[in-house]
Amino acid sequence: MENTLNPRQRQRLKIAVIIISLLFLLGYFFFLFSRHDTNEQQQNPDQVVFQQPLLQVFQYKETLNTYPDAIRIHYPYLLVVRPNEGTTQIYNLQQKTKDKKTNAVLLDYYEEIEIYNKAGKTYVDNTNLNVLCTLAFMKTKQDVLCVTKLDSNKPDVSLIEIDTNTLTQKILHTSHMLITAIYYANSTIYLGEYDPVIQKSFISTNNDTIPVPDWINIIYPMNSQIYLASFKSVRNNNKESYSLFQNNNINLITQGEIRF
């Protein structure tokens, strides 16, 4: 076929081809750089990030299934709990170490003390608390916070404090809502709660109950502040997230990952 382009048109065509080629190469290199930068962030050995189902604890990697697998935190310890395997892996966030794996499904762990359920009762090491806790947290080495049903004929759940030396109990809080998470720090008890009737979630402290946008799976400290984390679920369109809880306000940090 005869070339009908004049010299000026041919020159413009060459310039257009060169520009398109340069733009393509620039886009390609930008893509490679972005992917490399993202991979570096994901592989940063100084971070603790949960992007379900992958959990990175510094240089260590874990893969978690959905329920009943769980993450629990009692700073500086992070627990990876696997009920189907009957095990708990313990990390130390302060020392950045993978401490030990125990053949128990732990509710809490602090300074070698383990809280776990066995044969329908909750134990602190070898001490039977004579009650079944669905959640537990060591307030001190002697006092344990326990979420339980005191009356099986009523839907209410209670937060009680148990003296592990005398086994005496003190009721701290009773609610018609589900208690989904617990943490204690700086003389304050933090409770994640969910009202199944109105299908709303809340964060409760010593004196206040504040509505939150999503079910609370974990309450934990980071950089001297309190954060709330929500795992993927149908309630949040399968987007995990974490938020800062400060001055009774909930400030969403990000969706798609949880940082500890």
mmCIF file of C-alpha atoms in Angstrom:
data_model
loop_
_atom_site.group_PDB
_atom_site.id
_atom_site.type_symbol
_atom_site.label_atom_id
_atom_site.label_comp_id
_atom_site.label_asym_id
_atom_site.label_seq_id
_atom_site.Cartn_x
_atom_site.Cartn_y
_atom_site.Cartn_z
ATOM 1 C CA MET A 1 0.000 0.000 0.000
ATOM 2 C CA GLU A 2 1.288 3.390 -0.940
ATOM 3 C CA ASN A 3 2.274 5.610 2.007
ATOM 4 C CA THR A 4 0.011 8.697 1.719
ATOM 5 C CA LEU A 5 1.548 10.539 4.694
ATOM 6 C CA ASN A 6 3.574 13.601 3.920
ATOM 7 C CA PRO A 7 6.914 14.212 5.684
ATOM 8 C CA ARG A 8 5.326 16.449 8.342
ATOM 9 C CA GLN A 9 2.660 13.870 9.169
ATOM 10 C CA ARG A 10 5.267 11.113 9.353
ATOM 11 C CA GLN A 11 7.307 13.240 11.758
ATOM 12 C CA ARG A 12 4.262 13.833 13.978
ATOM 13 C CA LEU A 13 3.459 10.109 13.961
ATOM 14 C CA LYS A 14 7.000 9.260 15.080
ATOM 15 C CA ILE A 15 6.776 11.794 17.908
ATOM 16 C CA ALA A 16 3.391 10.373 19.015
ATOM 17 C CA VAL A 17 4.790 6.817 19.030
ATOM 18 C CA ILE A 18 7.786 7.930 21.098
ATOM 19 C CA ILE A 19 5.566 9.763 23.608
ATOM 20 C CA ILE A 20 3.218 6.759 23.962
ATOM 21 C CA SER A 21 6.203 4.442 24.450
ATOM 22 C CA LEU A 22 7.682 6.703 27.131
ATOM 23 C CA LEU A 23 4.357 6.945 28.942
ATOM 24 C CA PHE A 24 4.011 3.160 28.851
ATOM 25 C CA LEU A 25 7.528 2.675 30.258
ATOM 26 C CA LEU A 26 6.953 5.278 32.974
ATOM 27 C CA GLY A 27 3.688 3.579 33.962
ATOM 28 C CA TYR A 28 5.341 0.171 34.006
ATOM 29 C CA PHE A 29 8.237 1.325 36.202
ATOM 30 C CA PHE A 30 5.839 3.152 38.535
ATOM 31 C CA PHE A 31 3.833 -0.075 38.899
ATOM 32 C CA LEU A 32 6.971 -2.075 39.731
ATOM 33 C CA PHE A 33 8.116 0.543 42.245
ATOM 34 C CA SER A 34 4.702 0.655 43.925
ATOM 35 C CA ARG A 35 4.551 -3.125 44.201
ATOM 36 C CA HIS A 36 8.074 -3.243 45.589
ATOM 37 C CA ASP A 37 7.249 -0.516 48.112
ATOM 38 C CA THR A 38 4.060 -2.329 49.179
ATOM 39 C CA ASN A 39 5.910 -5.617 49.579
ATOM 40 C CA GLU A 40 8.535 -3.893 51.689
ATOM 41 C CA GLN A 41 5.821 -2.463 53.928
ATOM 42 C CA GLN A 42 4.137 -5.844 54.256
ATOM 43 C CA GLN A 43 7.451 -7.496 55.098
ATOM 44 C CA ASN A 44 8.604 -4.836 57.570
ATOM 45 C CA PRO A 45 9.942 -6.919 60.469
ATOM 46 C CA ASP A 46 9.142 -4.168 63.008
ATOM 47 C CA GLN A 47 5.372 -4.259 62.652
ATOM 48 C CA VAL A 48 2.463 -6.339 63.883
ATOM 49 C CA VAL A 49 -0.327 -6.415 61.293
ATOM 50 C CA PHE A 50 -3.418 -8.568 60.851
ATOM 51 C CA GLN A 51 -4.865 -8.745 57.325
ATOM 52 C CA GLN A 52 -7.181 -11.705 57.606
ATOM 53 C CA PRO A 53 -6.214 -14.477 57.428
ATOM 54 C CA LEU A 54 -2.536 -13.438 57.627
ATOM 55 C CA LEU A 55 -0.996 -12.237 60.889
ATOM 56 C CA GLN A 56 2.516 -10.808 60.886
ATOM 57 C CA VAL A 57 4.146 -10.532 64.300
ATOM 58 C CA PHE A 58 7.478 -8.919 63.523
ATOM 59 C CA GLN A 59 9.435 -11.486 61.474
ATOM 60 C CA TYR A 60 6.957 -14.283 62.253
ATOM 61 C CA LYS A 61 3.920 -15.245 60.165
ATOM 62 C CA GLU A 62 0.679 -16.944 61.205
ATOM 63 C CA THR A 63 -2.413 -17.928 59.235
ATOM 64 C CA LEU A 64 -5.649 -17.754 61.196
ATOM 65 C CA ASN A 65 -8.948 -19.287 60.279
ATOM 66 C CA THR A 66 -12.191 -17.563 61.113
ATOM 67 C CA TYR A 67 -14.027 -18.389 64.359
ATOM 68 C CA PRO A 68 -13.111 -20.094 66.651
ATOM 69 C CA ASP A 69 -9.495 -18.985 66.036
ATOM 70 C CA ALA A 70 -8.809 -15.808 67.987
ATOM 71 C CA ILE A 71 -6.252 -13.182 68.902
ATOM 72 C CA ARG A 72 -6.047 -12.023 72.512
ATOM 73 C CA ILE A 73 -3.843 -9.298 73.960
ATOM 74 C CA HIS A 74 -2.671 -8.616 77.493
ATOM 75 C CA TYR A 75 0.223 -6.292 76.836
ATOM 76 C CA PRO A 76 3.003 -7.118 76.291
ATOM 77 C CA TYR A 77 1.644 -10.535 75.303
ATOM 78 C CA LEU A 78 -0.220 -11.374 72.113
ATOM 79 C CA LEU A 79 -1.928 -14.767 72.007
ATOM 80 C CA VAL A 80 -2.871 -16.705 68.875
ATOM 81 C CA VAL A 81 -5.570 -19.095 70.066
ATOM 82 C CA ARG A 82 -6.559 -22.162 68.044
ATOM 83 C CA PRO A 83 -9.377 -24.060 69.827
ATOM 84 C CA ASN A 84 -9.620 -26.774 67.161
ATOM 85 C CA GLU A 85 -5.959 -27.618 67.760
ATOM 86 C CA GLY A 86 -6.176 -27.008 71.517
ATOM 87 C CA THR A 87 -3.136 -24.692 71.417
ATOM 88 C CA THR A 88 -2.105 -21.100 72.071
ATOM 89 C CA GLN A 89 0.999 -19.424 70.652
ATOM 90 C CA ILE A 90 2.364 -16.642 72.868
ATOM 91 C CA TYR A 91 4.312 -13.635 71.534
ATOM 92 C CA ASN A 92 5.988 -10.874 73.513
ATOM 93 C CA LEU A 93 5.359 -7.541 71.775
ATOM 94 C CA GLN A 94 7.831 -5.717 73.967
ATOM 95 C CA GLN A 95 10.707 -8.119 73.409
ATOM 96 C CA LYS A 96 9.613 -8.894 69.801
ATOM 97 C CA THR A 97 9.916 -12.608 70.510
ATOM 98 C CA LYS A 98 7.923 -15.762 69.904
ATOM 99 C CA ASP A 99 7.878 -17.023 73.475
ATOM 100 C CA LYS A 100 6.166 -20.394 73.674
ATOM 101 C CA LYS A 101 3.325 -22.613 72.512
ATOM 102 C CA THR A 102 1.078 -24.090 75.158
ATOM 103 C CA ASN A 103 -1.340 -27.002 74.849
ATOM 104 C CA ALA A 104 -4.282 -25.055 76.218
ATOM 105 C CA VAL A 105 -6.922 -22.676 74.843
ATOM 106 C CA LEU A 106 -6.043 -19.604 76.870
ATOM 107 C CA LEU A 107 -8.462 -16.881 77.900
ATOM 108 C CA ASP A 108 -5.577 -14.781 79.212
ATOM 109 C CA TYR A 109 -1.866 -14.962 79.953
ATOM 110 C CA TYR A 110 0.417 -12.715 81.972
ATOM 111 C CA GLU A 111 3.886 -13.351 83.401
ATOM 112 C CA GLU A 112 3.648 -17.153 83.132
ATOM 113 C CA ILE A 113 0.121 -17.263 84.641
ATOM 114 C CA GLU A 114 -2.426 -18.983 82.402
ATOM 115 C CA ILE A 115 -6.235 -18.742 82.470
ATOM 116 C CA TYR A 116 -8.121 -21.465 80.612
ATOM 117 C CA ASN A 117 -11.308 -23.516 80.650
ATOM 118 C CA LYS A 118 -11.348 -27.192 81.536
ATOM 119 C CA ALA A 119 -14.288 -29.564 82.118
ATOM 120 C CA GLY A 120 -16.799 -26.725 82.308
ATOM 121 C CA LYS A 121 -14.831 -24.584 84.782
ATOM 122 C CA THR A 122 -12.212 -21.847 84.514
ATOM 123 C CA TYR A 123 -8.746 -22.312 85.979
ATOM 124 C CA VAL A 124 -5.939 -19.918 86.862
ATOM 125 C CA ASP A 125 -2.969 -22.234 86.532
ATOM 126 C CA ASN A 126 -4.129 -25.119 88.747
ATOM 127 C CA THR A 127 -6.699 -23.146 90.757
ATOM 128 C CA ASN A 128 -10.343 -23.928 89.941
ATOM 129 C CA LEU A 129 -12.398 -20.713 90.092
ATOM 130 C CA ASN A 130 -15.636 -22.730 90.411
ATOM 131 C CA VAL A 131 -17.229 -20.733 87.609
ATOM 132 C CA LEU A 132 -17.124 -20.842 83.797
ATOM 133 C CA CYS A 133 -15.812 -17.649 82.209
ATOM 134 C CA THR A 134 -16.428 -16.895 78.545
ATOM 135 C CA LEU A 135 -13.840 -14.108 78.764
ATOM 136 C CA ALA A 136 -11.256 -13.447 81.461
ATOM 137 C CA PHE A 137 -8.547 -10.915 82.222
ATOM 138 C CA MET A 138 -6.000 -10.746 85.026
ATOM 139 C CA LYS A 139 -6.596 -7.466 86.812
ATOM 140 C CA THR A 140 -3.734 -8.344 89.161
ATOM 141 C CA LYS A 141 -1.911 -11.588 89.894
ATOM 142 C CA GLN A 142 -4.513 -12.223 92.593
ATOM 143 C CA ASP A 143 -7.695 -10.754 91.075
ATOM 144 C CA VAL A 144 -9.310 -11.992 87.877
ATOM 145 C CA LEU A 145 -12.038 -10.317 85.837
ATOM 146 C CA CYS A 146 -14.481 -12.921 84.542
ATOM 147 C CA VAL A 147 -17.429 -12.657 82.145
ATOM 148 C CA THR A 148 -20.019 -15.273 83.050
ATOM 149 C CA LYS A 149 -23.703 -16.119 83.415
ATOM 150 C CA LEU A 150 -24.533 -16.267 87.099
ATOM 151 C CA ASP A 151 -28.088 -17.464 86.482
ATOM 152 C CA SER A 152 -28.606 -19.922 83.627
ATOM 153 C CA ASN A 153 -32.337 -19.096 83.641
ATOM 154 C CA LYS A 154 -31.700 -15.446 82.751
ATOM 155 C CA PRO A 155 -30.181 -13.990 79.572
ATOM 156 C CA ASP A 156 -28.078 -11.466 81.497
ATOM 157 C CA VAL A 157 -24.305 -11.778 81.633
ATOM 158 C CA SER A 158 -22.158 -10.448 84.459
ATOM 159 C CA LEU A 159 -18.646 -9.183 84.902
ATOM 160 C CA ILE A 160 -17.337 -10.408 88.225
ATOM 161 C CA GLU A 161 -14.041 -10.053 90.047
ATOM 162 C CA ILE A 162 -12.651 -13.211 91.647
ATOM 163 C CA ASP A 163 -10.003 -13.339 94.363
ATOM 164 C CA THR A 164 -7.909 -16.354 93.382
ATOM 165 C CA ASN A 165 -6.764 -16.882 96.984
ATOM 166 C CA THR A 166 -10.188 -16.960 98.653
ATOM 167 C CA LEU A 167 -12.369 -17.573 95.534
ATOM 168 C CA THR A 168 -14.717 -14.814 96.719
ATOM 169 C CA GLN A 169 -16.693 -13.103 93.963
ATOM 170 C CA LYS A 170 -17.762 -9.492 93.514
ATOM 171 C CA ILE A 171 -20.253 -8.428 90.820
ATOM 172 C CA LEU A 172 -18.988 -5.391 88.932
ATOM 173 C CA HIS A 173 -21.399 -5.165 86.008
ATOM 174 C CA THR A 174 -24.520 -6.929 84.771
ATOM 175 C CA SER A 175 -25.866 -6.481 81.254
ATOM 176 C CA HIS A 176 -28.552 -7.780 78.918
ATOM 177 C CA MET A 177 -26.002 -7.314 76.115
ATOM 178 C CA LEU A 178 -23.295 -9.707 74.960
ATOM 179 C CA ILE A 179 -19.829 -8.878 76.236
ATOM 180 C CA THR A 180 -17.474 -9.388 73.285
ATOM 181 C CA ALA A 181 -14.131 -8.069 74.578
ATOM 182 C CA ILE A 182 -12.466 -6.974 77.801
ATOM 183 C CA TYR A 183 -9.342 -5.056 78.805
ATOM 184 C CA TYR A 184 -8.099 -3.450 82.007
ATOM 185 C CA ALA A 185 -5.554 -0.632 82.131
ATOM 186 C CA ASN A 186 -4.884 2.442 84.251
ATOM 187 C CA SER A 187 -7.660 1.635 86.753
ATOM 188 C CA THR A 188 -10.220 1.414 83.949
ATOM 189 C CA ILE A 189 -12.189 -1.615 82.764
ATOM 190 C CA TYR A 190 -13.046 -1.541 79.047
ATOM 191 C CA LEU A 191 -15.862 -3.739 77.770
ATOM 192 C CA GLY A 192 -16.988 -4.349 74.216
ATOM 193 C CA GLU A 193 -20.742 -5.011 74.189
ATOM 194 C CA TYR A 194 -23.347 -5.938 71.596
ATOM 195 C CA ASP A 195 -27.109 -5.571 71.876
ATOM 196 C CA PRO A 196 -28.686 -8.352 69.763
ATOM 197 C CA VAL A 197 -32.136 -6.739 69.985
ATOM 198 C CA ILE A 198 -31.208 -3.448 68.336
ATOM 199 C CA GLN A 199 -28.090 -4.933 66.681
ATOM 200 C CA LYS A 200 -25.782 -2.179 67.919
ATOM 201 C CA SER A 201 -22.310 -2.301 69.463
ATOM 202 C CA PHE A 202 -20.926 -0.299 72.384
ATOM 203 C CA ILE A 203 -17.767 0.364 74.349
ATOM 204 C CA SER A 204 -18.329 0.597 78.103
ATOM 205 C CA THR A 205 -15.877 2.019 80.625
ATOM 206 C CA ASN A 206 -16.174 2.642 84.360
ATOM 207 C CA ASN A 207 -18.824 5.307 83.938
ATOM 208 C CA ASP A 208 -19.908 5.517 80.297
ATOM 209 C CA THR A 209 -21.377 3.448 77.478
ATOM 210 C CA ILE A 210 -20.569 4.783 74.014
ATOM 211 C CA PRO A 211 -21.997 3.494 70.703
ATOM 212 C CA VAL A 212 -19.419 2.208 68.214
ATOM 213 C CA PRO A 213 -19.839 1.419 64.503
ATOM 214 C CA ASP A 214 -18.828 -2.240 64.663
ATOM 215 C CA TRP A 215 -18.629 -5.345 66.856
ATOM 216 C CA ILE A 216 -15.492 -5.158 69.039
ATOM 217 C CA ASN A 217 -13.270 -8.251 68.896
ATOM 218 C CA ILE A 218 -10.219 -6.877 70.715
ATOM 219 C CA ILE A 219 -9.523 -3.958 73.031
ATOM 220 C CA TYR A 220 -5.812 -3.273 73.374
ATOM 221 C CA PRO A 221 -3.220 -0.604 74.243
ATOM 222 C CA MET A 222 -0.749 0.800 71.745
ATOM 223 C CA ASN A 223 1.529 3.786 72.273
ATOM 224 C CA SER A 224 -0.164 4.527 75.610
ATOM 225 C CA GLN A 225 -3.600 4.767 73.994
ATOM 226 C CA ILE A 226 -6.560 2.390 73.745
ATOM 227 C CA TYR A 227 -7.630 0.892 70.411
ATOM 228 C CA LEU A 228 -10.624 -1.179 69.320
ATOM 229 C CA ALA A 229 -10.342 -3.814 66.591
ATOM 230 C CA SER A 230 -13.061 -5.506 64.542
ATOM 231 C CA PHE A 231 -12.427 -8.646 62.495
ATOM 232 C CA LYS A 232 -14.004 -9.365 59.117
ATOM 233 C CA SER A 233 -17.679 -10.291 59.281
ATOM 234 C CA VAL A 234 -20.937 -9.927 57.397
ATOM 235 C CA ARG A 235 -21.676 -6.965 59.673
ATOM 236 C CA ASN A 236 -18.831 -4.913 58.183
ATOM 237 C CA ASN A 237 -18.835 -6.217 54.599
ATOM 238 C CA ASN A 238 -15.782 -8.385 55.383
ATOM 239 C CA LYS A 239 -13.509 -5.418 56.088
ATOM 240 C CA GLU A 240 -11.503 -5.604 59.281
ATOM 241 C CA SER A 241 -10.663 -2.285 60.924
ATOM 242 C CA TYR A 242 -9.244 -0.645 64.014
ATOM 243 C CA SER A 243 -10.059 2.626 65.762
ATOM 244 C CA LEU A 244 -8.608 4.891 68.426
ATOM 245 C CA PHE A 245 -10.774 5.295 71.542
ATOM 246 C CA GLN A 246 -9.949 8.666 73.048
ATOM 247 C CA ASN A 247 -11.976 11.046 75.222
ATOM 248 C CA ASN A 248 -15.083 8.929 74.615
ATOM 249 C CA ASN A 249 -14.698 9.387 70.850
ATOM 250 C CA ILE A 250 -14.181 6.671 68.244
ATOM 251 C CA ASN A 251 -11.711 7.632 65.520
ATOM 252 C CA LEU A 252 -11.410 5.119 62.691
ATOM 253 C CA ILE A 253 -7.763 4.607 61.757
ATOM 254 C CA THR A 254 -8.110 2.322 58.741
ATOM 255 C CA GLN A 255 -10.073 -0.492 57.157
ATOM 256 C CA GLY A 256 -8.552 -3.591 55.556
ATOM 257 C CA GLU A 257 -5.971 -4.215 58.279
ATOM 258 C CA ILE A 258 -5.426 -4.115 62.020
ATOM 259 C CA ARG A 259 -2.173 -2.913 63.570
ATOM 260 C CA PHE A 260 -1.117 -3.838 67.065
#
